[in-house]
Structures are given as structure tokens and as C-alpha cells.
Amino acid sequence: MKNFEFASPRAESEAVGLLNDHGGRTAVLAGGTDLIGLLQADLAAPERVVDIRNVKSMTGIREESDGIWVGALTTLDEVLAHPLLKPYLSLGQVADAHHAIQIQSSGTLGGDLCHMPNCWYYRNGYGLLAMKDGESLVETGENRYHAILGNRGPAKFVNASRFAPALIAWGAKVRIIGPGPEESEVVPLEYFYISPKSANQGNTILKPGQLISHIWLPAPKPTMVSAAYEVLQLEGLDWPLAAASVMLDVEAGIVRSARVVLGHVAPVPWVSQEAASMLRGQSITPELAQAAGTAAVARATPLSNNEYKVQIARTAVKRAILKAVDQLEGGL
Ligand SMILES: Cc1cc2nc3c(=O)[nH]c(=O)nc-3n(C[C@H](O)[C@H](O)[C@H](O)COP(=O)(O)OP(=O)(O)OC[C@H]3O[C@@H](n4cnc5c(N)ncnc54)[C@H](O)[C@@H]3O)c2cc1C
């Protein structure tokens, strides 16, 4: 591990200022469950680590007229327990599926959203594009956990965030602060992620000196139901092979609006307009849920060892839809 300065700001503007020194060669530390490993492996080698855990304004969950503001430092346990988040059932389902009390008590929502990919080539120092001598190691090598959608470009890792699909399905936005001390913007989470085209690009729109301070969720309507379905190999701590989250607005048994988002299948959380438009204006049946799953993976381009993920992703979409409609009074 390379030596670094350590800073512990108490205010957002102070955190942004500290992140902007050293030409932005700095890193944000939240729960540290992933960043510490990246530092130990020299995959992150910042001049300064900025520990944001004492920035009070980035903690807590509050209700405003247009929705809920969730501090980026909210832990997974808080996601599970907070009464204001109860209507967002899919979020609780994702938090619950972690099956690891250490991660649930110290991992944060901001840290999950900015979690670097688990691609083993990236984790072994070959960068996000996993290139060696101008060749993609993923294409010619071991790619069973890699992308099946959005993988025609140079990026073939899968986005690691477990909460992003559920949050995007709910129409969440993120408040980004920096690089100026008082600068901030609110961006739909759907547009936060990037599939990098070159080695010097990251996997989010965050520029050096910027960080997420809050996540915004629209106020839920009583007609809205949501669910997440993650396919995990282990009963304990594990990363999904594929996942799907849905949010349906159902009135008198008819889907008025739908959002379907897949996780762990592409370099970005994968919004499936095809699946959503198939559901709109319809009454959900198991056959329709199955058809929406098929539509969601219709454009899949699996790599040499991951065709199996297509079937898993298809089923995850179907089961997430059926799990969501289970919450409707009277079921289907
Ligand atoms: C041994 C181990 C195994 C794990 N295995 C799994 C697993 O199998 N499945 C699983 O789902 N999770 C796993 N995790 C949990 C994972 O680390 C979580 O996703 C956690 O929520 C990350 O949150 P954190 O606050 O600890 O992030 P940190 O480690 O503090 O940060 C993660 C990344 O996000 C950046 N960051 C953090 N907060 C912000 C912010 N507000 N704005 C901008 N950037 C930010 C950091 O710079 C860093 O790059 C594991 C953790 C450990 C220690």
C-alpha cells in the first residue's frame, strides 16, 4: 500500500476542498468495506484519503414534499429499518439479501453505488477494460461472470452496485457535490453510470473532486409496487450472477407505468424499455411476465462462457415482476 494523507472533514464544502487538492488524486472513504481492499492491492493509490463519515449532513433520511432524501452515508441496516423507506420494498429486499451483518452495519448506500467492478481482471491490475498488449483479456479469457448486454464496446465488466437497479426502477436521482466548494447538481441515477470507451475513463460521471452527498427518491403512490430478484450462488455474502428490479404503478389491475432494470449483466445498470413497454396497459399474467423477461434479454450478446446468464437474467425479470404483483391486494 502506498502512503497517503488522511483527512476527516465535518462539512460537505470541506470534504470537496480536500478532495480537490493533489490535482484530484484523492479518494473518498465511506464504510471502507471495498476501498480498504483497493488501497491494499494498490488498485487505488491516492495522495489523500478523505473519510466522509463525520459529515453529518450526509447521514439520515428526511421527507420533503416531493420525495425522500437519503444521505449517502446511510448504512444497509438503516435502509432495512427506516420507516420512510418501508414503501420502497425492493430496496429492503436488496439490503436483506446481503446476509452479512458486518457489511450491513458499515457498508453505505453511496459506497454501494460507487463500488468498483468485481471483474477479476480489474482486481488484478488490468484496468476497467482488462486489456493486455492491445487485446481484451475478457474476450479471450475467463468471462463467465462478465456482461451479456452492452458488451460490444471495450468494457465488458458488470456494474457492481446492488442497489442501483432498484433505485433506478424507482426513478431515483443523486445529488453530486463539487468540484467547486458550493457546486452541486442533481442527476437521474440512470445517467450516472458510464461504459468506458478508453482506459482513462471511469465508470461513472463523477469527476475528480466530486462525490455523491444524497440520493433522492420520488414519493411513492399507494398504487406503486416494487420488487427485486437477485440470483445468488451462495446463501452468505455473494455477488448476484444477474438481478432485476421492477417498479409498477397498477390501477384497477392495469399497469399504468412500469420500470424494469437489470443488474450485473452489463457495464451499467441495464434499463429495459422493451420489457417495460410490454407491461404498460396490460394486466399482468405469468405468461406476460415471461414474455417481458424474454424481451429484456432479446438483445443479449453473450461471451464465450456466459450464455447461461441470459436464462438467469430472463428468469430474474419474470420473477421480479411476479414478486411485485404479489403485493397487490388479491394478487394477479
Ligand atoms: C470482504 C468483503 C466482501 C464483500 N463482498 C460483497 C459481496 O459479495 N456482495 C455485496 O453485495 N457486497 C459485498 N461487499 C460489500 C460492499 O463493499 C458494499 O457494496 C458496501 O455497500 C460498500 O460501501 P462502503 O461504504 O463500505 O464503501 P467504501 O469501501 O467506503 O467505498 C466504495 C467505493 O465508493 C467510493 N465512495 C464511497 N462513498 C462515496 C460517495 N458518497 N461518493 C462518491 N464515491 C464514494 C469509494 O471511494 C470507493 O471507491 C463486501 C465487502 C467486503 C469487505
Short mmCIF file of C-alpha atoms and ligand atoms in Angstrom, two decimals:
data_model
loop_
_atom_site.label_atom_id
_atom_site.label_comp_id
_atom_site.label_asym_id
_atom_site.label_seq_id
_atom_site.Cartn_x
_atom_site.Cartn_y
_atom_site.Cartn_z
CA MET A 1 0.00 0.00 0.00
CA LYS A 2 1.28 3.45 -0.93
CA ASN A 3 1.41 6.09 1.84
CA PHE A 4 -1.37 8.67 1.80
CA GLU A 5 -2.59 11.63 3.81
CA PHE A 6 -5.75 11.06 5.82
CA ALA A 7 -8.39 13.75 6.26
CA SER A 8 -11.63 13.70 8.19
CA PRO A 9 -13.83 16.69 7.24
CA ARG A 10 -17.05 17.65 9.04
CA ALA A 11 -18.79 19.61 6.29
CA GLU A 12 -19.58 18.96 2.62
CA SER A 13 -17.66 22.03 1.37
CA GLU A 14 -14.63 20.99 3.46
CA ALA A 15 -14.80 17.46 2.01
CA VAL A 16 -14.95 18.83 -1.54
CA GLY A 17 -12.00 21.17 -0.85
CA LEU A 18 -9.90 18.29 0.50
CA LEU A 19 -10.79 16.10 -2.49
CA ASN A 20 -9.68 18.78 -4.92
CA ASP A 21 -6.09 19.06 -3.67
CA HIS A 22 -3.29 17.00 -5.23
CA GLY A 23 -4.85 17.52 -8.67
CA GLY A 24 -7.83 15.36 -7.60
CA ARG A 25 -5.60 12.31 -6.89
CA THR A 26 -7.69 11.66 -3.80
CA ALA A 27 -10.25 9.05 -2.73
CA VAL A 28 -13.49 9.09 -0.78
CA LEU A 29 -13.71 6.72 2.17
CA ALA A 30 -17.20 5.84 3.47
CA GLY A 31 -17.71 2.45 5.17
CA GLY A 32 -14.38 1.36 3.69
CA THR A 33 -15.55 -2.21 3.03
CA ASP A 34 -14.25 -2.03 -0.54
CA LEU A 35 -11.90 0.97 -0.61
CA ILE A 36 -9.55 -0.51 2.01
CA GLY A 37 -9.09 -3.59 -0.20
CA LEU A 38 -8.43 -1.40 -3.25
CA LEU A 39 -5.78 0.52 -1.30
CA GLN A 40 -4.17 -2.67 -0.03
CA ALA A 41 -3.96 -4.05 -3.56
CA ASP A 42 -2.62 -0.72 -4.92
CA LEU A 43 -5.61 -0.57 -7.27
CA ALA A 44 -6.31 2.81 -5.73
CA ALA A 45 -3.22 4.86 -4.91
CA PRO A 46 -4.49 8.30 -3.86
CA GLU A 47 -2.32 11.04 -2.36
CA ARG A 48 -5.07 11.65 0.19
CA VAL A 49 -7.98 9.63 1.55
CA VAL A 50 -10.94 11.75 2.61
CA ASP A 51 -13.02 9.98 5.26
CA ILE A 52 -16.53 11.42 4.94
CA ARG A 53 -18.07 9.59 7.91
CA ASN A 54 -18.11 12.73 10.09
CA VAL A 55 -20.04 14.80 7.55
CA LYS A 56 -23.36 14.88 9.43
CA SER A 57 -25.36 16.39 6.54
CA MET A 58 -24.69 13.22 4.53
CA THR A 59 -26.36 10.98 7.13
CA GLY A 60 -30.05 10.46 7.87
CA ILE A 61 -33.20 10.17 5.82
CA ARG A 62 -35.70 13.01 5.56
CA GLU A 63 -39.04 13.54 3.89
CA GLU A 64 -39.77 16.59 1.75
CA SER A 65 -42.85 17.48 -0.24
CA ASP A 66 -41.55 15.89 -3.45
CA GLY A 67 -39.94 12.77 -2.02
CA ILE A 68 -37.30 11.35 0.30
CA TRP A 69 -33.68 12.49 0.64
CA VAL A 70 -31.35 9.72 1.77
CA GLY A 71 -27.84 10.61 2.95
CA ALA A 72 -25.08 8.82 1.03
CA LEU A 73 -23.73 7.56 4.38
CA THR A 74 -26.93 5.64 5.12
CA THR A 75 -25.96 2.09 6.01
CA LEU A 76 -27.62 -1.00 4.61
CA ASP A 77 -29.07 -1.69 8.09
CA GLU A 78 -30.69 1.73 8.06
CA VAL A 79 -32.17 1.01 4.61
CA LEU A 80 -33.77 -2.07 6.15
CA ALA A 81 -35.08 -0.41 9.30
CA HIS A 82 -36.06 3.15 8.40
CA PRO A 83 -39.85 3.70 8.33
CA LEU A 84 -39.64 6.24 5.47
CA LEU A 85 -38.03 3.59 3.24
CA LYS A 86 -40.56 0.85 4.00
CA PRO A 87 -42.77 1.63 0.95
CA TYR A 88 -39.74 1.06 -1.33
CA LEU A 89 -39.92 -2.68 -0.85
CA SER A 90 -37.32 -3.55 -3.48
CA LEU A 91 -34.64 -1.59 -1.57
CA GLY A 92 -35.30 -3.56 1.61
CA GLN A 93 -35.17 -6.80 -0.36
CA VAL A 94 -31.71 -5.92 -1.72
CA ALA A 95 -30.39 -4.88 1.71
CA ASP A 96 -31.77 -8.06 3.26
CA ALA A 97 -30.16 -10.25 0.60
CA HIS A 98 -26.62 -9.23 1.68
CA HIS A 99 -26.68 -11.83 4.50
CA ALA A 100 -23.64 -10.24 6.20
CA ILE A 101 -24.05 -8.25 9.40
CA GLN A 102 -20.63 -6.61 9.06
CA ILE A 103 -21.39 -5.27 5.59
CA GLN A 104 -24.94 -4.29 6.53
CA SER A 105 -23.75 -2.28 9.52
CA SER A 106 -20.81 -0.50 7.89
CA GLY A 107 -21.42 -0.53 4.10
CA THR A 108 -23.13 2.64 2.86
CA LEU A 109 -25.53 3.37 0.04
CA GLY A 110 -23.06 5.83 -1.55
CA GLY A 111 -20.32 3.21 -1.34
CA ASP A 112 -22.53 0.62 -2.99
CA LEU A 113 -23.41 2.98 -5.85
CA CYS A 114 -19.72 3.78 -6.45
CA HIS A 115 -18.42 0.26 -5.84
CA MET A 116 -15.75 -0.55 -8.42
CA PRO A 117 -16.40 -3.63 -10.59
CA ASN A 118 -15.56 -7.06 -9.22
CA CYS A 119 -14.13 -8.13 -12.61
CA TRP A 120 -11.14 -10.29 -11.72
CA TYR A 121 -9.00 -8.69 -14.43
CA TYR A 122 -9.70 -5.24 -12.96
CA ARG A 123 -8.99 -6.60 -9.47
CA ASN A 124 -5.65 -7.96 -10.72
CA GLY A 125 -4.45 -4.65 -12.12
CA TYR A 126 -5.51 -4.80 -15.78
CA GLY A 127 -7.81 -1.78 -15.55
CA LEU A 128 -11.53 -1.48 -16.23
CA LEU A 129 -11.09 -2.51 -19.88
CA ALA A 130 -8.93 -5.52 -18.92
CA MET A 131 -6.51 -5.02 -21.81
CA LYS A 132 -3.11 -6.64 -22.27
CA ASP A 133 -0.92 -6.00 -25.34
CA GLY A 134 -3.91 -4.38 -27.04
CA GLU A 135 -6.13 -7.46 -26.55
CA SER A 136 -9.20 -7.81 -24.34
CA LEU A 137 -8.42 -10.41 -21.67
CA VAL A 138 -12.15 -10.86 -21.15
CA GLU A 139 -12.89 -11.80 -24.75
CA THR A 140 -10.21 -14.45 -24.94
CA GLY A 141 -10.13 -15.46 -21.28
CA GLU A 142 -12.39 -16.36 -18.38
CA ASN A 143 -15.59 -14.39 -18.80
CA ARG A 144 -18.27 -16.41 -17.05
CA TYR A 145 -19.27 -13.50 -14.77
CA HIS A 146 -18.98 -10.75 -17.38
CA ALA A 147 -21.50 -8.75 -19.38
CA ILE A 148 -24.12 -10.23 -21.67
CA LEU A 149 -25.65 -6.87 -22.62
CA GLY A 150 -23.97 -3.62 -23.65
CA ASN A 151 -20.71 -5.51 -24.18
CA ARG A 152 -19.99 -4.62 -27.81
CA GLY A 153 -17.66 -1.79 -26.75
CA PRO A 154 -14.35 -2.27 -24.94
CA ALA A 155 -15.97 -2.51 -21.46
CA LYS A 156 -17.16 -5.99 -20.58
CA PHE A 157 -17.28 -5.88 -16.76
CA VAL A 158 -20.61 -5.79 -14.97
CA ASN A 159 -21.66 -2.90 -12.79
CA ALA A 160 -21.24 -4.00 -9.17
CA SER A 161 -23.91 -1.91 -7.46
CA ARG A 162 -26.68 -3.98 -5.91
CA PHE A 163 -28.92 -1.02 -5.12
CA ALA A 164 -28.67 0.84 -8.43
CA PRO A 165 -31.21 -1.32 -10.32
CA ALA A 166 -33.83 -0.94 -7.57
CA LEU A 167 -33.15 2.79 -7.18
CA ILE A 168 -33.27 3.41 -10.94
CA ALA A 169 -36.53 1.47 -11.20
CA TRP A 170 -37.92 3.89 -8.61
CA GLY A 171 -36.68 6.89 -10.63
CA ALA A 172 -34.02 7.88 -8.07
CA LYS A 173 -31.64 10.79 -8.56
CA VAL A 174 -28.28 11.50 -6.98
CA ARG A 175 -27.04 14.81 -5.64
CA ILE A 176 -23.44 15.29 -6.67
CA ILE A 177 -21.31 17.90 -4.91
CA GLY A 178 -18.07 19.54 -6.12
CA PRO A 179 -15.66 20.18 -7.67
CA GLY A 180 -16.32 23.80 -6.66
CA PRO A 181 -16.86 24.21 -2.88
CA GLU A 182 -20.53 25.22 -3.29
CA GLU A 183 -21.23 23.38 -6.57
CA SER A 184 -23.95 20.74 -6.70
CA GLU A 185 -26.21 19.10 -9.24
CA VAL A 186 -29.00 16.53 -9.11
CA VAL A 187 -28.80 13.85 -11.80
CA PRO A 188 -31.07 10.88 -12.54
CA LEU A 189 -29.17 7.82 -11.31
CA GLU A 190 -29.88 6.21 -14.67
CA TYR A 191 -27.43 8.69 -16.25
CA PHE A 192 -24.78 8.41 -13.53
CA TYR A 193 -23.03 5.34 -14.96
CA ILE A 194 -20.74 5.13 -17.99
CA SER A 195 -19.50 2.26 -20.06
CA PRO A 196 -15.91 3.47 -20.55
CA LYS A 197 -14.61 3.65 -24.10
CA SER A 198 -10.96 4.27 -23.20
CA ALA A 199 -8.53 3.39 -20.41
CA ASN A 200 -8.59 6.89 -18.92
CA GLN A 201 -12.37 6.92 -18.41
CA GLY A 202 -14.05 5.82 -15.18
CA ASN A 203 -17.37 4.03 -14.86
CA THR A 204 -19.39 6.98 -13.54
CA ILE A 205 -19.81 10.64 -14.48
CA LEU A 206 -18.02 11.69 -11.26
CA LYS A 207 -15.08 13.98 -11.98
CA PRO A 208 -12.11 14.28 -9.61
CA GLY A 209 -13.21 16.28 -6.58
CA GLN A 210 -16.86 15.22 -6.81
CA LEU A 211 -18.85 12.85 -4.64
CA ILE A 212 -22.44 11.77 -4.01
CA SER A 213 -23.96 13.51 -1.00
CA HIS A 214 -27.56 12.26 -1.21
CA ILE A 215 -29.93 10.00 -3.07
CA TRP A 216 -33.42 11.29 -3.86
CA LEU A 217 -36.47 9.06 -4.22
CA PRO A 218 -39.86 10.22 -5.50
CA ALA A 219 -42.75 10.00 -3.04
CA PRO A 220 -44.39 6.60 -3.53
CA LYS A 221 -48.05 6.43 -4.57
CA PRO A 222 -50.25 3.75 -2.92
CA THR A 223 -50.69 2.18 -6.37
CA MET A 224 -46.95 1.59 -6.78
CA VAL A 225 -45.39 -1.80 -6.07
CA SER A 226 -41.79 -2.88 -6.46
CA ALA A 227 -39.61 -5.94 -6.12
CA ALA A 228 -36.04 -7.06 -6.63
CA TYR A 229 -34.97 -10.56 -7.60
CA GLU A 230 -31.29 -11.41 -7.35
CA VAL A 231 -29.81 -14.75 -8.41
CA LEU A 232 -27.03 -15.64 -5.96
CA GLN A 233 -24.94 -18.80 -5.80
CA LEU A 234 -24.28 -18.61 -2.06
CA GLU A 235 -26.59 -18.23 0.90
CA GLY A 236 -23.98 -15.96 2.51
CA LEU A 237 -22.15 -12.91 1.16
CA ASP A 238 -22.11 -13.14 -2.60
CA TRP A 239 -22.47 -11.07 -5.76
CA PRO A 240 -25.50 -11.76 -7.94
CA LEU A 241 -24.99 -13.57 -11.24
CA ALA A 242 -27.86 -11.45 -12.51
CA ALA A 243 -30.61 -9.40 -10.92
CA ALA A 244 -33.74 -7.50 -11.84
CA SER A 245 -35.75 -4.78 -10.16
CA VAL A 246 -39.16 -3.56 -11.17
CA MET A 247 -41.49 -0.77 -10.16
CA LEU A 248 -45.08 -0.98 -11.36
CA ASP A 249 -47.86 1.56 -10.98
CA VAL A 250 -51.04 -0.50 -11.13
CA GLU A 251 -54.56 0.91 -11.14
CA ALA A 252 -57.61 -1.36 -11.27
CA GLY A 253 -55.42 -4.29 -12.23
CA ILE A 254 -53.85 -2.49 -15.21
CA VAL A 255 -50.19 -1.43 -15.30
CA ARG A 256 -50.14 2.35 -15.85
CA SER A 257 -46.37 2.69 -15.79
CA ALA A 258 -43.51 0.27 -15.43
CA ARG A 259 -39.75 0.37 -14.99
CA VAL A 260 -37.59 -2.73 -15.39
CA VAL A 261 -33.87 -2.57 -14.61
CA LEU A 262 -31.36 -5.42 -14.74
CA GLY A 263 -28.20 -5.60 -12.67
CA HIS A 264 -24.90 -7.48 -13.07
CA VAL A 265 -25.47 -8.10 -16.78
CA ALA A 266 -23.85 -5.01 -18.34
CA PRO A 267 -21.21 -2.36 -17.58
CA VAL A 268 -24.10 -0.12 -16.47
CA PRO A 269 -27.41 -0.95 -14.75
CA TRP A 270 -29.49 -2.02 -17.74
CA VAL A 271 -32.83 -0.25 -18.19
CA SER A 272 -35.08 -2.42 -20.34
CA GLN A 273 -37.56 -0.25 -22.22
CA GLU A 274 -38.58 -3.36 -24.15
CA ALA A 275 -39.76 -5.19 -21.03
CA ALA A 276 -41.41 -2.10 -19.55
CA SER A 277 -43.38 -1.22 -22.67
CA MET A 278 -44.63 -4.79 -22.89
CA LEU A 279 -46.18 -4.41 -19.41
CA ARG A 280 -47.77 -0.97 -19.83
CA GLY A 281 -51.53 -1.01 -20.37
CA GLN A 282 -51.71 -4.73 -19.55
CA SER A 283 -52.93 -6.87 -16.73
CA ILE A 284 -50.00 -9.00 -15.50
CA THR A 285 -50.12 -12.74 -16.05
CA PRO A 286 -47.28 -15.26 -15.62
CA GLU A 287 -47.14 -15.51 -19.44
CA LEU A 288 -46.76 -11.74 -19.79
CA ALA A 289 -44.04 -11.69 -17.10
CA GLN A 290 -42.24 -14.45 -19.01
CA ALA A 291 -42.57 -12.51 -22.27
CA ALA A 292 -41.19 -9.37 -20.61
CA GLY A 293 -38.20 -11.40 -19.39
CA THR A 294 -37.61 -12.65 -22.91
CA ALA A 295 -37.85 -9.10 -24.28
CA ALA A 296 -35.35 -7.85 -21.68
CA VAL A 297 -32.61 -10.19 -22.94
CA ALA A 298 -33.54 -10.23 -26.62
CA ARG A 299 -30.50 -8.12 -27.49
CA ALA A 300 -28.05 -10.12 -25.36
CA THR A 301 -24.67 -10.86 -26.89
CA PRO A 302 -23.13 -13.40 -24.51
CA LEU A 303 -19.40 -14.02 -24.42
CA SER A 304 -17.75 -17.43 -24.82
CA ASN A 305 -18.52 -18.67 -21.27
CA ASN A 306 -21.57 -16.79 -20.07
CA GLU A 307 -24.52 -17.76 -22.21
CA TYR A 308 -26.05 -19.28 -19.05
CA LYS A 309 -26.54 -15.73 -17.71
CA VAL A 310 -29.12 -14.99 -20.42
CA GLN A 311 -31.55 -17.53 -19.00
CA ILE A 312 -30.83 -16.36 -15.45
CA ALA A 313 -31.47 -12.71 -16.35
CA ARG A 314 -34.67 -13.62 -18.21
CA THR A 315 -35.95 -15.52 -15.17
CA ALA A 316 -34.90 -12.74 -12.77
CA VAL A 317 -37.06 -10.26 -14.71
CA LYS A 318 -40.04 -12.62 -14.74
CA ARG A 319 -39.75 -13.38 -11.01
CA ALA A 320 -39.27 -9.72 -10.04
CA ILE A 321 -42.48 -8.82 -11.91
CA LEU A 322 -44.44 -11.64 -10.28
CA LYS A 323 -42.98 -10.79 -6.86
CA ALA A 324 -44.11 -7.17 -7.30
CA VAL A 325 -47.68 -8.04 -8.28
CA ASP A 326 -47.89 -10.41 -5.29
CA GLN A 327 -48.09 -7.25 -3.18
CA LEU A 328 -51.30 -6.15 -4.87
CA GLU A 329 -54.41 -6.87 -2.91
CA GLY A 330 -55.86 -10.01 -4.42
CA GLY A 331 -52.62 -10.83 -6.28
CA LEU A 332 -52.79 -11.07 -10.07
C1 LIG B 1 -14.67 -8.94 2.30
C2 LIG B 1 -15.85 -8.20 1.67
C3 LIG B 1 -16.64 -8.86 0.80
C4 LIG B 1 -17.74 -8.21 0.23
N1 LIG B 1 -18.50 -8.94 -0.58
C5 LIG B 1 -19.64 -8.44 -1.03
C6 LIG B 1 -20.50 -9.28 -1.75
O1 LIG B 1 -20.21 -10.44 -2.01
N2 LIG B 1 -21.67 -8.76 -2.17
C7 LIG B 1 -22.02 -7.48 -1.90
O2 LIG B 1 -23.08 -7.08 -2.33
N3 LIG B 1 -21.23 -6.67 -1.22
C8 LIG B 1 -20.06 -7.12 -0.76
N4 LIG B 1 -19.25 -6.33 -0.04
C9 LIG B 1 -19.79 -5.04 0.35
C10 LIG B 1 -19.51 -3.83 -0.44
O3 LIG B 1 -18.28 -3.35 -0.08
C11 LIG B 1 -20.71 -2.92 -0.31
O4 LIG B 1 -21.12 -2.63 -1.63
C12 LIG B 1 -20.69 -1.64 0.50
O5 LIG B 1 -22.01 -1.07 0.49
C13 LIG B 1 -19.74 -0.55 0.08
O6 LIG B 1 -19.96 0.56 0.93
P1 LIG B 1 -18.78 1.26 1.74
O7 LIG B 1 -19.42 2.46 2.36
O8 LIG B 1 -18.11 0.31 2.65
O9 LIG B 1 -17.82 1.69 0.54
P2 LIG B 1 -16.30 2.17 0.52
O10 LIG B 1 -15.42 0.98 0.53
O11 LIG B 1 -16.05 3.22 1.54
O12 LIG B 1 -16.32 2.83 -0.92
C14 LIG B 1 -16.55 2.05 -2.08
C15 LIG B 1 -16.20 2.92 -3.30
O13 LIG B 1 -17.10 4.00 -3.41
C16 LIG B 1 -16.44 5.26 -3.27
N5 LIG B 1 -17.37 6.07 -2.48
C17 LIG B 1 -17.89 5.77 -1.26
N6 LIG B 1 -18.81 6.68 -0.90
C18 LIG B 1 -18.88 7.59 -1.92
C19 LIG B 1 -19.66 8.77 -2.13
N7 LIG B 1 -20.54 9.19 -1.24
N8 LIG B 1 -19.47 9.45 -3.28
C20 LIG B 1 -18.56 9.03 -4.20
N9 LIG B 1 -17.79 7.93 -4.04
C21 LIG B 1 -17.97 7.21 -2.92
C22 LIG B 1 -15.12 4.96 -2.64
O14 LIG B 1 -14.13 5.89 -2.99
C23 LIG B 1 -14.82 3.57 -3.18
O15 LIG B 1 -14.28 3.63 -4.47
C24 LIG B 1 -18.08 -6.88 0.53
C25 LIG B 1 -17.24 -6.20 1.41
C26 LIG B 1 -16.16 -6.87 1.98
C27 LIG B 1 -15.30 -6.14 2.97
#
